XYZ file of C-alpha atoms in Angstrom:
609
model
C 107.712 67.600 109.904
C 106.508 66.248 113.248
C 108.734 66.423 116.287
C 109.637 63.003 117.709
C 108.186 62.152 121.160
C 111.687 62.220 122.689
C 112.162 65.795 121.527
C 108.737 66.767 122.839
C 109.523 65.197 126.224
C 112.788 67.124 126.425
C 110.976 70.371 125.718
C 108.297 69.513 128.246
C 110.908 68.753 130.903
C 112.412 72.197 130.435
C 109.272 73.451 132.129
C 109.483 70.689 134.770
C 113.132 71.404 135.621
C 112.212 74.963 136.527
C 110.853 73.343 139.725
C 113.890 71.252 140.736
C 113.485 71.774 144.529
C 109.859 70.598 144.452
C 110.840 67.659 142.237
C 113.558 66.632 144.695
C 111.144 66.786 147.649
C 108.611 64.751 145.688
C 111.204 62.087 144.900
C 112.009 61.705 148.609
C 108.310 61.462 149.499
C 107.683 58.859 146.762
C 110.568 56.664 147.946
C 109.492 57.007 151.589
C 105.869 56.157 150.751
C 107.015 53.048 148.837
C 109.145 51.912 151.773
C 106.218 52.380 154.178
C 104.000 50.312 151.867
C 106.617 47.544 151.643
C 107.127 47.257 155.406
C 103.521 46.191 156.059
C 103.786 42.606 154.630
C 106.945 41.997 156.694
C 105.120 42.972 159.889
C 102.191 40.727 158.900
C 104.649 37.868 158.291
C 106.212 38.222 161.764
C 102.798 38.343 163.448
C 101.593 35.155 161.691
C 104.839 33.276 162.274
C 104.875 34.240 165.978
C 101.238 33.215 166.450
C 101.747 29.906 164.628
C 104.925 29.328 166.663
C 103.058 29.948 169.918
C 104.778 33.295 170.645
C 102.004 35.774 171.476
C 104.074 38.468 173.225
C 104.329 42.040 171.951
C 101.415 41.642 169.505
C 100.172 45.059 170.598
C 103.434 46.558 169.359
C 102.873 45.030 165.912
C 99.309 46.330 165.888
C 100.502 49.782 166.933
C 103.209 49.718 164.246
C 100.671 48.750 161.553
C 98.351 51.603 162.595
C 101.280 54.023 162.612
C 102.360 52.896 159.137
C 98.818 53.330 157.826
C 98.627 56.878 159.231
C 102.077 57.748 157.890
C 101.206 56.268 154.502
C 98.027 58.340 154.369
C 99.900 61.544 155.231
C 102.607 60.841 152.650
C 99.986 60.048 150.031
C 98.225 63.370 150.688
C 101.449 65.392 150.596
C 102.599 63.610 147.431
C 99.268 64.228 145.662
C 99.141 67.862 146.753
C 102.729 68.714 145.796
C 102.581 66.865 142.475
C 99.304 68.564 141.543
C 100.657 71.949 142.653
C 103.793 71.533 140.542
C 101.774 70.279 137.566
C 99.326 73.192 137.752
C 102.166 75.711 137.933
C 103.784 74.155 134.863
C 100.463 74.097 132.995
C 99.837 77.710 134.020
C 103.213 78.754 132.608
C 102.646 76.790 129.385
C 99.117 78.155 128.977
C 100.353 81.724 129.490
C 103.151 81.165 126.957
C 100.649 79.684 124.509
C 98.133 82.507 124.911
C 100.818 85.166 124.593
C 102.113 83.527 121.425
C 98.580 83.268 120.029
C 98.303 87.029 120.465
C 101.576 87.542 118.598
C 100.607 85.379 115.625
C 99.508 87.013 112.401
C 96.054 87.166 110.851
C 97.039 84.360 108.489
C 97.290 81.845 111.355
C 93.668 82.479 112.327
C 92.608 82.352 108.692
C 94.009 78.817 108.405
C 93.310 77.374 111.872
C 89.959 76.098 113.064
C 88.577 77.930 116.123
C 87.702 74.640 117.835
C 91.308 73.452 117.521
C 92.627 76.639 119.120
C 90.193 76.315 122.034
C 91.066 72.632 122.496
C 94.789 73.394 122.567
C 94.411 76.073 125.227
C 92.071 73.984 127.387
C 91.933 70.189 126.886
C 95.528 69.778 125.709
C 96.815 71.700 128.713
C 94.712 69.522 131.017
C 96.145 66.376 129.357
C 99.686 67.564 129.978
C 98.770 68.421 133.573
C 97.408 64.918 134.194
C 100.602 63.385 132.855
C 102.771 65.541 135.108
C 100.683 65.193 138.270
C 99.565 61.543 137.966
C 101.591 59.591 135.425
C 104.971 61.039 136.325
C 104.442 60.329 140.028
C 103.031 56.906 139.172
C 106.122 55.887 137.226
C 108.406 57.112 140.029
C 106.464 55.238 142.717
C 105.992 52.100 140.619
C 109.688 51.895 139.741
C 110.712 52.057 143.403
C 107.983 49.591 144.483
C 108.814 47.093 141.734
C 112.559 47.119 142.417
C 112.188 46.772 146.189
C 109.366 44.190 145.988
C 111.398 41.910 143.703
C 114.405 42.263 146.021
C 112.312 41.246 149.048
C 110.674 38.371 147.137
C 114.088 37.019 146.193
C 115.156 37.128 149.819
C 112.024 35.245 150.871
C 112.158 32.424 148.287
C 114.216 32.367 145.103
C 112.317 29.551 143.324
C 108.862 30.942 144.116
C 109.981 34.411 142.983
C 111.106 33.077 139.596
C 107.829 31.175 139.121
C 105.785 34.250 140.076
C 107.835 36.721 138.033
C 107.732 34.514 134.929
C 103.951 34.226 135.271
C 102.910 37.776 136.135
C 105.370 40.157 134.484
C 105.282 38.854 130.860
C 101.487 38.459 130.690
C 100.755 41.833 132.296
C 103.342 43.547 130.098
C 101.897 42.051 126.907
C 98.363 42.999 127.944
C 99.401 46.588 128.733
C 101.301 47.064 125.472
C 98.430 45.582 123.468
C 95.977 47.924 125.158
C 98.245 50.886 124.417
C 98.576 49.898 120.755
C 94.807 49.865 120.231
C 93.872 52.852 122.384
C 96.363 55.410 121.014
C 94.587 55.943 117.637
C 91.329 56.249 119.563
C 92.794 59.143 121.575
C 94.019 60.804 118.371
C 90.623 60.503 116.711
C 88.822 61.622 119.854
C 90.843 64.867 119.845
C 89.846 65.596 116.249
C 86.161 64.904 116.927
C 86.182 66.954 120.154
C 87.740 69.908 118.298
C 85.017 69.654 115.652
C 82.404 69.545 118.418
C 83.866 72.717 119.961
C 83.707 74.406 116.572
C 80.012 73.579 116.148
C 79.232 74.983 119.600
C 81.234 78.138 118.857
C 79.472 78.606 115.507
C 76.073 78.077 117.132
C 76.699 80.662 119.849
C 78.387 83.235 117.581
C 75.886 82.909 114.753
C 72.717 82.249 116.709
C 70.914 85.212 115.093
C 71.427 83.750 111.630
C 70.557 80.262 112.902
C 67.286 81.551 114.361
C 66.477 83.718 111.349
C 66.951 80.847 108.899
C 65.358 78.215 111.113
C 68.523 76.128 110.872
C 68.393 74.717 114.404
C 67.622 71.174 113.258
C 70.480 71.135 110.737
C 72.956 72.254 113.395
C 71.482 69.795 115.886
C 72.004 66.938 113.426
C 75.632 67.978 112.921
C 76.156 68.239 116.669
C 74.419 64.909 117.294
C 76.585 63.183 114.665
C 79.799 64.497 116.201
C 78.606 63.711 119.726
C 77.835 60.133 118.698
C 81.329 59.772 117.290
C 82.851 61.003 120.561
C 80.504 58.666 122.464
C 81.475 55.650 120.338
C 85.175 56.412 120.701
C 84.754 56.671 124.479
C 82.843 53.395 124.481
C 85.617 51.650 122.517
C 88.288 52.860 124.935
C 86.117 51.779 127.893
C 85.735 48.280 126.406
C 89.490 48.038 125.930
C 90.094 49.197 129.499
C 87.550 46.726 130.875
C 89.136 43.894 128.868
C 92.583 44.831 130.154
C 91.481 44.959 133.786
C 89.640 41.659 133.442
C 92.814 40.118 132.034
C 94.775 41.508 134.972
C 92.274 40.037 137.434
C 92.521 36.638 135.740
C 96.333 36.783 135.772
C 96.349 37.722 139.457
C 93.964 34.886 140.268
C 96.109 32.333 138.394
C 99.293 33.702 139.984
C 97.764 33.522 143.472
C 96.623 29.930 142.870
C 100.115 29.035 141.623
C 101.734 30.659 144.662
C 99.454 28.822 147.100
C 100.008 25.506 145.309
C 103.782 25.808 145.182
C 104.056 27.612 148.524
C 101.806 25.039 150.212
C 104.079 22.240 149.098
C 107.072 24.190 150.455
C 105.298 24.594 153.826
C 104.584 20.865 154.034
C 108.220 20.235 153.118
C 109.307 22.442 156.030
C 111.190 24.917 153.835
C 108.658 27.790 154.054
C 106.637 29.241 156.924
C 102.978 30.311 156.698
C 103.845 33.948 157.459
C 106.421 33.953 154.685
C 103.809 32.621 152.227
C 101.380 35.381 153.281
C 104.058 38.030 152.856
C 105.053 36.526 149.533
C 101.429 36.651 148.316
C 101.109 40.304 149.376
C 104.360 41.264 147.618
C 103.322 39.322 144.508
C 100.120 41.367 144.290
C 102.307 44.460 144.495
C 103.985 43.420 141.235
C 100.727 43.645 139.299
C 100.125 47.375 139.787
C 103.659 48.599 138.910
C 103.809 46.459 135.767
C 100.296 47.505 134.767
C 101.023 51.132 135.618
C 103.920 51.150 133.158
C 101.402 50.408 130.410
C 98.987 53.018 131.740
C 101.785 55.574 132.025
C 102.751 54.777 128.440
C 99.181 55.586 127.403
C 99.252 58.797 129.443
C 102.676 59.599 128.030
C 101.556 59.177 124.441
C 98.370 61.127 125.089
C 100.449 63.893 126.687
C 102.875 63.849 123.755
C 99.960 64.297 121.357
C 98.864 67.303 123.428
C 102.453 68.570 123.688
C 102.952 68.248 119.927
C 99.855 70.322 119.238
C 100.913 72.866 121.866
C 104.444 73.209 120.529
C 103.100 73.402 116.970
C 101.464 76.679 117.996
C 104.478 77.857 120.004
C 106.706 77.085 117.009
C 104.421 78.862 114.543
C 106.219 81.941 113.266
C 104.247 85.160 112.760
C 104.255 86.035 109.087
C 104.353 89.690 110.092
C 107.604 89.991 112.018
C 109.118 92.942 113.815
C 112.738 93.694 112.983
C 115.223 93.775 115.827
C 116.167 97.239 114.555
C 112.547 98.435 114.466
C 111.918 101.916 115.840
C 108.951 103.536 117.537
C 106.725 105.553 115.248
C 106.751 109.158 116.501
C 103.548 111.239 116.458
C 102.593 111.437 112.792
C 100.909 113.878 110.444
C 99.169 111.052 108.599
C 100.735 111.011 105.144
C 100.409 107.482 103.744
C 101.706 106.025 100.484
C 101.355 102.687 98.688
C 104.264 102.089 96.311
C 103.751 99.343 93.707
C 102.207 97.003 96.295
C 101.492 93.376 95.431
C 99.785 91.055 97.903
C 97.961 87.732 97.926
C 96.800 85.459 100.751
C 98.360 82.796 98.567
C 101.444 84.249 96.823
C 100.531 82.604 93.508
C 97.076 84.263 93.595
C 97.630 88.020 94.048
C 94.709 90.091 95.315
C 96.459 93.461 94.989
C 98.501 94.047 91.829
C 100.843 97.021 91.657
C 98.747 99.363 93.823
C 100.215 102.863 94.081
C 98.692 106.029 95.527
C 99.414 108.696 98.128
C 97.133 110.162 100.771
C 97.890 113.571 102.263
C 97.679 114.294 105.999
C 94.055 114.919 106.963
C 92.687 113.677 103.622
C 89.548 111.538 103.594
C 89.731 108.763 101.001
C 86.934 106.359 100.099
C 87.805 102.976 98.629
C 85.214 101.732 96.163
C 85.007 98.610 94.049
C 83.022 95.494 93.334
C 83.166 92.499 95.663
C 86.622 90.893 95.418
C 88.297 94.035 94.074
C 90.705 94.190 97.044
C 89.254 96.999 99.204
C 89.203 95.136 102.515
C 92.550 93.499 101.778
C 94.130 96.896 101.141
C 93.109 98.348 104.500
C 94.421 95.234 106.312
C 97.912 96.140 105.105
C 97.869 99.594 106.732
C 98.066 98.342 110.377
C 100.362 95.486 109.205
C 97.897 92.683 109.722
C 99.631 91.385 106.584
C 102.791 92.409 104.741
C 102.911 92.908 100.964
C 104.921 90.391 98.960
C 106.270 93.212 96.837
C 106.450 96.988 97.109
C 106.170 98.995 100.297
C 103.803 101.126 102.359
C 105.005 104.245 104.166
C 103.594 106.548 106.829
C 105.214 109.968 106.948
C 108.078 108.417 104.989
C 108.598 105.493 107.398
C 108.418 102.027 105.839
C 105.898 100.092 107.942
C 108.330 97.158 108.186
C 110.883 99.393 109.931
C 108.478 100.287 112.744
C 107.545 98.613 116.016
C 104.108 97.128 115.423
C 102.574 98.372 118.692
C 103.683 101.939 118.051
C 102.177 101.779 114.552
C 98.812 100.386 115.630
C 98.509 102.855 118.506
C 98.129 105.604 115.906
C 95.549 103.776 113.778
C 91.885 103.464 114.698
C 89.478 101.005 113.045
C 85.680 100.952 113.097
C 84.661 97.574 111.699
C 81.488 96.621 109.908
C 80.919 93.698 112.276
C 81.118 95.337 115.691
C 82.445 93.167 118.492
C 81.733 94.236 122.053
C 83.484 92.385 124.860
C 81.381 90.737 127.596
C 82.066 93.521 130.068
C 80.727 97.001 130.838
C 80.058 99.790 128.347
C 82.770 101.884 129.994
C 85.382 99.148 129.623
C 84.359 98.587 126.000
C 84.844 102.268 125.159
C 88.147 102.428 127.046
C 89.406 99.101 125.659
C 92.187 100.726 123.638
C 93.210 102.847 126.641
C 92.511 100.988 129.856
C 93.890 103.936 131.875
C 91.436 106.421 130.354
C 89.615 108.551 132.915
C 85.851 108.610 133.255
C 85.836 112.146 131.850
C 87.662 110.955 128.713
C 85.225 108.068 128.289
C 82.241 110.389 128.597
C 83.783 112.924 126.210
C 84.305 110.223 123.572
C 80.720 109.004 124.071
C 79.352 112.519 123.672
C 81.212 113.054 120.405
C 79.902 109.656 119.243
C 76.367 110.764 120.221
C 75.773 107.838 122.555
C 76.285 109.508 125.974
C 72.625 110.414 126.616
C 71.488 106.880 125.884
C 74.134 105.384 128.222
C 73.252 107.888 130.961
C 69.590 106.832 130.713
C 70.450 103.238 131.638
C 70.042 102.241 135.323
C 73.731 101.332 135.632
C 74.969 103.937 133.167
C 78.459 103.272 131.926
C 78.710 100.212 134.189
C 75.954 98.437 132.244
C 77.210 95.002 131.122
C 76.777 93.947 127.528
C 76.775 90.501 125.940
C 79.621 88.925 124.015
C 78.518 90.705 120.855
C 76.601 93.532 122.467
C 73.306 91.668 122.168
C 71.490 94.013 124.552
C 72.121 96.967 122.215
C 70.785 97.890 118.802
C 73.029 97.959 115.739
C 73.330 101.750 115.816
C 74.151 101.795 119.518
C 76.880 99.193 119.069
C 78.214 101.200 116.119
C 78.431 104.421 118.116
C 80.117 102.665 121.035
C 82.683 101.433 118.493
C 83.115 105.001 117.236
C 83.674 106.174 120.827
C 86.217 103.371 121.258
C 88.079 104.592 118.175
C 87.911 108.207 119.377
C 89.370 107.562 122.808
C 92.758 106.470 121.427
C 92.837 109.652 119.310
C 94.281 107.979 116.188
C 95.905 110.030 113.423
C 94.814 107.483 110.797
C 91.274 106.141 110.846
C 89.777 103.207 108.930
C 85.997 102.966 108.550
C 85.200 99.507 107.207
C 81.631 99.720 105.866
C 80.628 101.038 109.273
C 77.023 101.984 108.402
C 76.066 99.044 106.198
C 74.055 97.163 108.822
C 71.823 99.972 110.145
C 68.601 101.567 108.945
C 68.423 104.993 107.350
C 67.250 106.745 110.532
C 70.176 105.369 112.501
C 72.466 106.288 109.636
C 71.879 110.010 110.232
C 72.962 109.661 113.852
C 76.072 107.717 112.899
C 76.796 110.168 110.077
C 76.955 113.027 112.582
C 79.229 110.999 114.868
C 81.487 110.152 111.954
C 81.755 113.807 110.968
C 83.238 114.512 114.408
C 85.410 111.412 114.260
C 87.101 112.218 110.943
C 88.071 115.792 111.787
C 91.806 116.451 111.388
C 92.564 112.797 110.662
C 93.664 110.819 107.646
C 90.683 108.598 106.894
C 90.050 105.515 104.754
C 86.401 104.736 104.133
C 84.868 101.560 102.735
C 81.134 102.077 102.418
C 77.999 101.196 100.504
C 76.193 104.318 101.760
C 76.231 107.486 99.689
C 75.963 109.755 102.736
C 79.097 108.223 104.254
C 80.810 108.381 100.857
C 80.231 112.143 100.848
C 82.607 112.402 103.833
C 85.444 111.649 101.400
C 87.642 114.273 99.731
C 88.672 111.711 97.152
C 87.440 108.338 95.898
C 89.848 105.588 94.824
C 88.289 102.908 92.638
C 89.699 99.382 92.603
C 89.050 96.679 90.041
C 90.686 93.251 90.040
C 93.280 94.404 92.594
C 94.340 97.525 90.687
C 93.637 101.236 91.123
C 91.710 102.157 87.976
C 90.250 105.565 88.881
C 90.725 108.356 91.397
C 88.912 111.621 91.959
C 85.845 113.271 93.510
C 82.358 111.876 93.153
C 81.464 114.419 90.487
C 84.698 113.888 88.542
C 84.285 110.123 88.475
C 80.613 110.276 87.486
C 81.520 112.501 84.545
C 84.166 109.999 83.353
C 81.520 107.345 82.693
C 83.985 104.668 83.869
C 84.067 101.937 86.507
C 82.827 104.153 89.355
C 79.956 105.475 87.276
C 78.843 101.913 86.497
C 79.129 100.877 90.162
C 77.250 103.961 91.259
C 74.382 103.319 88.894
C 74.170 99.580 89.690
C 74.561 99.826 93.471
C 73.416 103.244 94.629
C 70.612 104.115 92.229
C 68.991 100.785 93.141
C 68.238 102.237 96.578
C 65.856 104.849 95.263
C 64.546 106.097 98.577
C 67.932 106.405 100.259
C 69.578 107.823 97.152
C 66.882 110.414 96.698
C 67.247 111.464 100.304
C 71.052 111.524 100.100
C 71.111 113.643 96.918
C 68.480 116.077 98.128
C 70.229 116.689 101.456
C 73.763 118.015 101.464
C 76.060 117.403 104.431
C 75.075 120.800 105.851
C 71.399 119.851 105.544
C 72.130 116.539 107.234
C 73.826 118.431 110.034
C 70.845 120.679 110.667
C 68.523 117.668 110.514
C 70.539 115.790 113.113
C 70.734 118.757 115.428
C 66.933 118.812 115.557
C 66.980 115.295 117.021
C 67.920 114.568 120.624
C 71.502 113.404 120.929
C 70.799 110.162 122.716
C 67.440 109.124 121.287
C 67.100 105.407 121.828
C 66.979 103.336 118.651
C 64.733 100.451 117.858
C 66.421 97.110 117.278
């Protein structure tokens, strides 16, 4: 259910009212600036009437006053613009920080369901739209309200009949034109947001997946998609520009007709001796002042509705509840041994379509367990439940007897390390990437983790060493180098439970031996879950748990499961025996043989991409 604009405005003004002193000062400046603007026609009237009446004394004082008013108006305009922009940027900063913090608190499921382009647009463009409303539109409506009220009051004092004629000509036509423009342009703004979000998504996909794009020669396909979206944004912008041009042309026509009407009626009043030339000039100047406030109300309404669209999308995120919630009574997880148990766990990304069905098993402290199964069997889903990226719909998971849902999430995740299949390196230095889980780690700790991960010698050979910057996805490093940096990153937080998610699947066999040695160091004295397609990594496991259709169907050592001639045996034959060269090498070399082989190689030998 969508929040009504009034409710959105109230929520938005909660941020605004945090700056009451600045708002009060701005109100005073706006009123003062309007008064300064309204004094100018009165001075012009007196000058003209005095000159026409043959009184030429003190003209220099009028000239001096006009110059002074212009200078004062300029100063007030600068101060008003600066303070309003400063207040708006502070409000946007606070909202953006709140939004980003909440995005970090949201569960995996939110990111599964929400388009990346929409998230980026909400953090950037939507915040800018709200800022424009607060810095420009809000000040515009304040200034226009004061100017309109005072201008009409002065016009009435100058000539009641001429004021009624002018008001009945200008205000209705301008109001109708503004409202009509707003009616047609609002859906354009809505559609433009959708198309811009889609455009952001295409750019993000292009940058993130450029290797695949290049490898498949898909540049033209992506270009066509981008061109189509860009044309839609262009056409929407063109439509809004046409509407704006039509509106301004209408305003110019209305002003021209109003001015002609004023001169015709005012001229007859002058000839009748009931109106002076200076008064007619002042009246014309004040009449032109009616156009902008009336028109600005329509423009502010457009800005308001655009800002409400942005506010709605922003508050939709702020109102989104994490599916994984921390209890108010949650406790910190003390240092653990690493005993983990699944007890009749059911889970599905959609509750009516369970992925895990009654999963139960127990892992002892320090035990290394490999999870094996066909694609879609639930392996990756299972390991996502251990750090509480998701919560089971039924059953429970315990660590050292603690139900995960009774623990503070940060304290749980601090004792779990994950080495993903798809390694992500942040666009910063190698040192900061290794120390990402512990930003206060010393240089000695970083180097120690790198040495255990067998990547230190390579890093030391680089001109900038540990201060070498890497690309968003570590593009300056080979797959094996990225993998070992990820292993060092997992080591530095010294987790008691470690998850290896197919962490050697994307490297060649030579690199595998290096990573295998690093993993042997990494898994020592830890409870480990391994998802792998590599036999050598599988041999790190003390026990293999086989999943099929979301259920545990077998459990045991490699030899025990092969002898059963069951699911694992079939998977082994279909997946592993297909890689004859690697399998032959893996079977002929035991872990001890692998160890001696690796020791004969230099620790930091640089890999080929």
